[in-house]
XYZ file of C-alpha atoms in Angstrom:
373
model
C 24.649 -6.897 26.769
C 24.669 -5.069 23.260
C 26.329 -1.372 23.272
C 23.500 1.107 21.970
C 24.013 2.105 18.047
C 25.681 5.003 17.412
C 22.169 6.613 15.871
C 18.761 6.775 15.709
C 17.032 3.412 13.526
C 14.232 4.537 11.843
C 11.265 2.726 10.176
C 11.951 3.920 7.764
C 14.192 7.029 6.587
C 13.605 9.086 3.983
C 16.335 11.529 4.122
C 19.142 9.286 2.825
C 16.917 8.652 -0.476
C 16.139 12.331 -0.921
C 20.075 12.496 -0.512
C 20.999 10.095 -3.126
C 18.825 11.588 -5.325
C 18.432 14.982 -4.474
C 20.492 16.709 -7.591
C 17.769 14.822 -9.903
C 15.088 16.195 -7.771
C 16.475 19.537 -6.924
C 16.538 20.133 -10.761
C 12.735 18.217 -11.319
C 11.166 20.683 -8.916
C 13.150 24.076 -9.818
C 11.436 22.964 -13.983
C 7.674 23.139 -11.822
C 9.019 26.528 -10.307
C 10.307 27.896 -13.990
C 7.205 26.513 -16.361
C 4.664 27.876 -13.259
C 2.348 24.821 -14.455
C 1.397 23.700 -10.771
C -1.701 22.152 -11.035
C -2.351 19.578 -13.599
C 1.630 20.962 -15.452
C 2.924 19.032 -18.031
C 4.744 16.663 -15.178
C 1.513 15.263 -14.363
C 0.899 14.353 -18.028
C 4.026 12.614 -18.182
C 4.394 10.688 -15.212
C 0.242 9.555 -16.310
C 1.666 8.290 -19.121
C 4.822 6.850 -17.378
C 3.139 5.100 -14.947
C 0.579 3.213 -16.991
C 3.293 2.046 -19.054
C 5.135 0.414 -15.869
C 1.755 -1.419 -14.991
C 1.193 -2.877 -17.720
C -2.056 -1.068 -17.950
C -3.797 1.990 -20.814
C -4.222 4.148 -18.467
C -3.130 6.313 -15.510
C -4.834 9.171 -13.541
C -2.518 11.210 -10.933
C -5.283 11.990 -7.948
C -4.260 13.410 -4.360
C -4.185 9.993 -2.369
C -5.020 6.586 -2.520
C -8.090 6.594 -0.886
C -9.636 9.680 -3.341
C -8.064 6.433 -6.121
C -9.823 3.505 -4.440
C -13.154 6.074 -4.095
C -13.064 7.887 -7.542
C -12.300 4.504 -9.225
C -15.265 2.219 -7.139
C -17.315 5.732 -8.645
C -16.312 4.975 -11.844
C -17.341 1.385 -12.071
C -21.325 3.001 -11.146
C -20.897 1.113 -6.921
C -23.265 3.082 -4.565
C -25.726 3.353 -2.631
C -27.402 -0.180 -1.686
C -24.145 -2.075 -2.967
C -21.203 -4.336 -0.981
C -18.195 -4.364 -1.318
C -16.212 -7.595 0.304
C -12.783 -6.476 1.270
C -9.750 -7.921 3.814
C -10.683 -6.636 7.602
C -6.908 -6.010 8.771
C -5.961 -3.016 6.575
C -5.232 0.480 6.907
C -9.550 2.016 7.244
C -8.854 3.967 4.539
C -9.650 0.870 1.983
C -13.023 0.221 4.008
C -13.282 4.147 3.761
C -13.386 4.391 0.068
C -15.722 2.028 0.170
C -18.156 3.555 2.548
C -17.402 6.875 0.964
C -19.087 5.763 -2.249
C -22.545 5.038 -0.826
C -21.777 1.458 -0.728
C -20.861 -1.069 2.682
C -17.832 -2.607 3.276
C -18.225 -6.436 3.847
C -14.776 -8.236 6.019
C -12.890 -10.910 5.847
C -10.546 -12.601 7.208
C -6.745 -13.045 6.537
C -5.010 -16.196 5.445
C -3.068 -16.452 8.248
C 0.253 -17.685 5.704
C 0.770 -13.954 3.633
C -1.896 -11.814 5.757
C -3.632 -11.078 2.634
C -7.927 -12.030 2.074
C -8.297 -15.387 2.684
C -10.225 -15.740 -0.481
C -12.367 -19.227 0.331
C -13.901 -17.287 3.541
C -14.809 -14.531 0.398
C -16.620 -16.765 -1.130
C -19.733 -16.967 1.276
C -20.109 -13.788 1.377
C -21.751 -13.173 -2.020
C -25.644 -12.370 -2.305
C -27.023 -10.691 -4.801
C -25.758 -6.966 -3.034
C -21.982 -7.617 -3.856
C -21.061 -5.984 -6.703
C -16.738 -5.862 -6.345
C -13.744 -7.412 -4.241
C -11.372 -5.063 -3.134
C -7.943 -7.230 -2.051
C -5.742 -5.643 -0.840
C -1.958 -6.459 -1.611
C -0.355 -5.557 2.135
C 2.868 -5.205 2.840
C 3.376 -5.950 -0.500
C 2.854 -9.148 -1.160
C 0.727 -9.833 -3.664
C -2.879 -11.735 -2.987
C -4.065 -14.643 -4.493
C -5.175 -12.852 -8.503
C -6.545 -15.717 -10.087
C -8.522 -17.682 -7.433
C -10.371 -13.779 -7.321
C -10.807 -13.423 -10.923
C -11.882 -16.070 -11.481
C -14.291 -15.865 -8.132
C -15.149 -12.646 -10.162
C -16.243 -14.130 -12.907
C -18.292 -16.728 -11.629
C -19.890 -14.024 -9.648
C -20.139 -11.258 -11.880
C -18.182 -8.893 -9.888
C -15.769 -5.731 -10.278
C -12.155 -6.159 -8.417
C -10.419 -3.816 -7.675
C -6.641 -3.716 -6.453
C -5.784 -1.829 -3.574
C -2.265 -1.828 -3.764
C -1.184 1.246 -2.053
C 1.718 -1.184 -0.322
C 2.668 -3.047 -3.459
C 4.213 -0.555 -6.438
C 6.187 -3.201 -8.415
C 5.194 -6.170 -7.047
C 3.711 -8.718 -9.417
C 1.894 -11.559 -9.450
C 3.060 -14.515 -11.722
C 4.767 -12.167 -13.869
C 1.844 -9.588 -13.776
C 2.747 -6.295 -12.115
C -0.296 -5.788 -9.542
C -2.858 -3.046 -10.566
C -3.034 -4.516 -14.300
C -4.844 -7.797 -13.212
C -8.368 -6.463 -11.995
C -10.563 -3.688 -13.299
C -9.567 -1.190 -12.138
C -6.417 -0.611 -9.150
C -5.273 2.206 -6.746
C -1.706 3.336 -5.462
C -1.099 5.845 -3.179
C 2.237 7.889 -3.080
C 2.299 9.024 -0.067
C 6.068 9.481 0.916
C 7.277 6.213 3.138
C 5.765 4.257 0.508
C 7.887 2.431 -2.366
C 7.492 5.244 -4.905
C 6.626 8.234 -2.807
C 6.264 12.091 -2.995
C 6.615 14.436 -0.633
C 3.321 15.025 0.473
C -0.187 12.866 -0.810
C -0.810 11.377 -3.991
C -1.926 8.817 -5.264
C -3.375 7.199 -9.005
C -6.301 5.143 -10.432
C -4.952 2.664 -13.421
C -7.127 0.827 -15.560
C -7.989 -0.151 -18.607
C -11.152 1.024 -19.299
C -10.863 3.930 -21.275
C -14.457 5.168 -20.275
C -13.464 4.776 -16.601
C -10.893 6.402 -17.030
C -12.531 9.822 -18.734
C -14.888 9.210 -15.566
C -11.741 9.459 -12.779
C -10.472 12.878 -14.654
C -13.776 14.247 -14.895
C -14.508 13.635 -11.025
C -10.609 14.958 -10.206
C -11.176 17.547 -11.503
C -14.319 19.676 -10.225
C -16.251 17.452 -12.670
C -15.325 19.613 -15.455
C -15.031 17.961 -19.272
C -13.956 21.335 -19.983
C -13.809 24.578 -18.350
C -17.094 25.637 -16.228
C -18.834 22.533 -18.147
C -19.796 20.263 -14.983
C -20.817 17.242 -15.699
C -20.788 15.799 -12.339
C -20.930 17.009 -8.422
C -17.323 18.831 -7.954
C -14.129 17.190 -6.394
C -10.542 18.376 -6.166
C -8.457 15.390 -6.242
C -5.499 16.425 -8.343
C -2.510 15.000 -8.227
C -0.406 18.513 -7.917
C 2.105 19.044 -10.489
C 5.174 19.401 -7.594
C 4.891 15.134 -6.277
C 4.013 14.839 -9.821
C 7.855 15.729 -10.835
C 9.294 14.113 -7.943
C 7.522 10.933 -9.291
C 9.159 10.467 -12.251
C 12.476 11.152 -10.839
C 11.525 8.268 -8.121
C 10.185 5.366 -10.712
C 13.182 5.356 -12.592
C 15.052 3.925 -9.571
C 11.567 1.991 -8.089
C 13.019 -1.309 -9.539
C 16.370 -1.564 -8.265
C 14.898 0.087 -4.500
C 12.441 -3.095 -4.529
C 15.421 -5.283 -5.323
C 17.332 -3.965 -2.270
C 14.420 -4.671 -0.078
C 14.299 -8.130 -0.842
C 17.937 -8.220 -0.029
C 17.288 -6.906 3.122
C 14.532 -8.871 4.252
C 15.984 -12.029 2.784
C 19.106 -11.087 5.047
C 16.279 -10.934 7.742
C 15.144 -13.632 7.466
C 18.443 -15.385 7.348
C 18.939 -13.935 10.276
C 15.919 -14.280 12.767
C 16.666 -17.875 12.175
C 15.826 -20.063 14.816
C 14.924 -16.878 16.965
C 11.719 -17.330 18.539
C 9.812 -14.547 16.069
C 6.946 -15.699 13.106
C 9.243 -13.956 9.882
C 7.314 -13.635 6.979
C 6.779 -16.267 4.179
C 7.041 -15.309 0.466
C 4.608 -16.963 -2.213
C 6.772 -18.170 -5.150
C 4.309 -16.941 -7.391
C 4.588 -13.659 -6.118
C 6.828 -10.563 -5.986
C 7.045 -9.302 -3.040
C 8.425 -6.141 -2.400
C 8.540 -5.185 1.567
C 7.163 -2.635 2.171
C 7.050 -3.419 5.507
C 9.092 -6.362 7.129
C 6.715 -7.520 9.328
C 7.203 -10.542 12.039
C 5.334 -11.782 14.389
C 5.999 -12.242 18.749
C 4.735 -13.639 21.969
C 6.035 -10.728 24.061
C 4.735 -8.383 21.261
C 4.897 -4.745 23.816
C 8.156 -5.754 25.342
C 9.281 -6.466 22.991
C 8.835 -3.312 21.264
C 9.665 -1.648 24.623
C 13.363 -3.768 24.496
C 14.392 -2.170 21.121
C 13.408 1.668 21.314
C 15.783 1.232 24.552
C 18.522 0.501 21.602
C 17.312 3.339 19.191
C 15.357 1.154 16.780
C 11.629 1.750 16.180
C 9.649 0.131 14.919
C 5.847 -0.079 13.849
C 2.262 -1.834 14.128
C 0.491 -1.993 10.438
C -2.565 -2.480 12.277
C -3.784 -2.461 15.934
C -6.684 -2.927 15.940
C -8.977 -4.351 12.559
C -11.365 -2.713 11.478
C -14.002 -4.056 12.066
C -13.248 -3.037 15.449
C -12.841 0.311 14.997
C -15.760 3.391 16.434
C -16.329 4.079 12.771
C -17.301 1.278 12.286
C -19.338 0.316 14.846
C -22.771 0.920 13.191
C -21.991 -2.675 11.476
C -22.392 -4.666 14.279
C -19.250 -7.008 14.610
C -17.522 -7.633 17.688
C -14.502 -9.015 18.742
C -13.715 -12.401 18.344
C -15.071 -12.400 14.220
C -12.542 -12.404 13.000
C -10.105 -14.009 15.019
C -7.038 -14.217 12.710
C -6.558 -11.021 12.124
C -7.836 -10.716 15.754
C -4.693 -13.242 16.775
C -2.108 -11.550 14.638
C -2.939 -7.610 15.285
C -2.181 -8.444 19.087
C 1.309 -10.129 17.475
C 3.109 -8.195 14.138
C 5.480 -6.273 14.389
C 6.901 -3.854 11.508
C 10.891 -4.074 11.415
C 12.736 -1.160 10.170
C 12.642 -1.665 6.330
C 14.034 0.764 3.412
C 16.193 0.917 0.171
C 19.399 2.816 1.885
C 19.153 0.011 5.721
C 22.653 -0.409 6.185
C 23.172 -4.398 6.775
C 25.069 -3.513 9.787
C 22.493 -1.744 11.483
C 19.479 -4.487 10.195
C 22.306 -6.714 12.037
C 22.301 -4.757 15.351
C 17.979 -5.079 15.179
C 18.362 -8.807 15.181
C 21.415 -8.897 17.431
C 18.677 -6.814 19.937
C 15.901 -9.229 19.735
C 17.832 -11.978 20.020
C 19.162 -10.239 23.192
C 15.407 -10.169 24.186
C 14.731 -13.376 22.967
C 16.834 -15.220 24.931
C 15.956 -12.989 28.036
């Protein structure tokens, strides 16, 4: 028998991170209050410069969410009504929703069972004259096969929009995700590897024309005050969030390295237990936004872990093509068998930089006890 852990183990614990950098965060927030520039203030400008440099691109534009980053990035590329964008079916619905909001149609592709990322070979067969772009999602923090995707885009004249909302700081063959496609989107939702204390997002690109269009669209379509060249969106990144993100960006690589060490420890301790462990490809630097395993008896395992005070998650239990919002596209259960199979088996274990090793060991001990009946 395993004694219950003294404290509940969260899927992610944001309060621990705040306590570790409290003085810096409090000072940054106080500085914004002192200046009083709450909308597109100096901290937004500085964060955009620093985040662009971190990603290895020319331009970063802060917006209110990762969903907005995807949508406005596609709009700036001219994607709209009558167009199609290829994207994986096993993602958060924001990916496909952004496509739909432009007026384009998401065209779904099954996942690669090794990486959970888009199956590029299947994507090839979905290209037709209406296809304008491919949107890979760097799911759970592991980069998609960007060489194959770029090759496919060049062959067919497609835009590449990287959904990097779960992959801050991940690298593909030494290159930062976000710097490989034509545009990329990041989310700064609080639980992300780089997260604010509210909603936030950013678009990154090397295309100055795209960047200029996005800056206009995010701020009521204004090129200058009261001169509106597009319809009015309000998709701005708050100055307070930018100040917080500037502080946290300094720690991102350190936190990602800690995530990799925790993942390695999980991998070691879970060997021989009846769960499927995630695989990190040699050409990728996985940042383990989530540590996702598969179990034949996922739901009972979740219940058993909860009884021992361990919080888990499922990312994502229903594939996008089976969501009611996309019923009009006519997809059916069985259309994407690998994604559907994994959706019934995946479980996300506690993963955050401040997770203590003894807590991780307790999680694995509880899994082992469950597996042994």
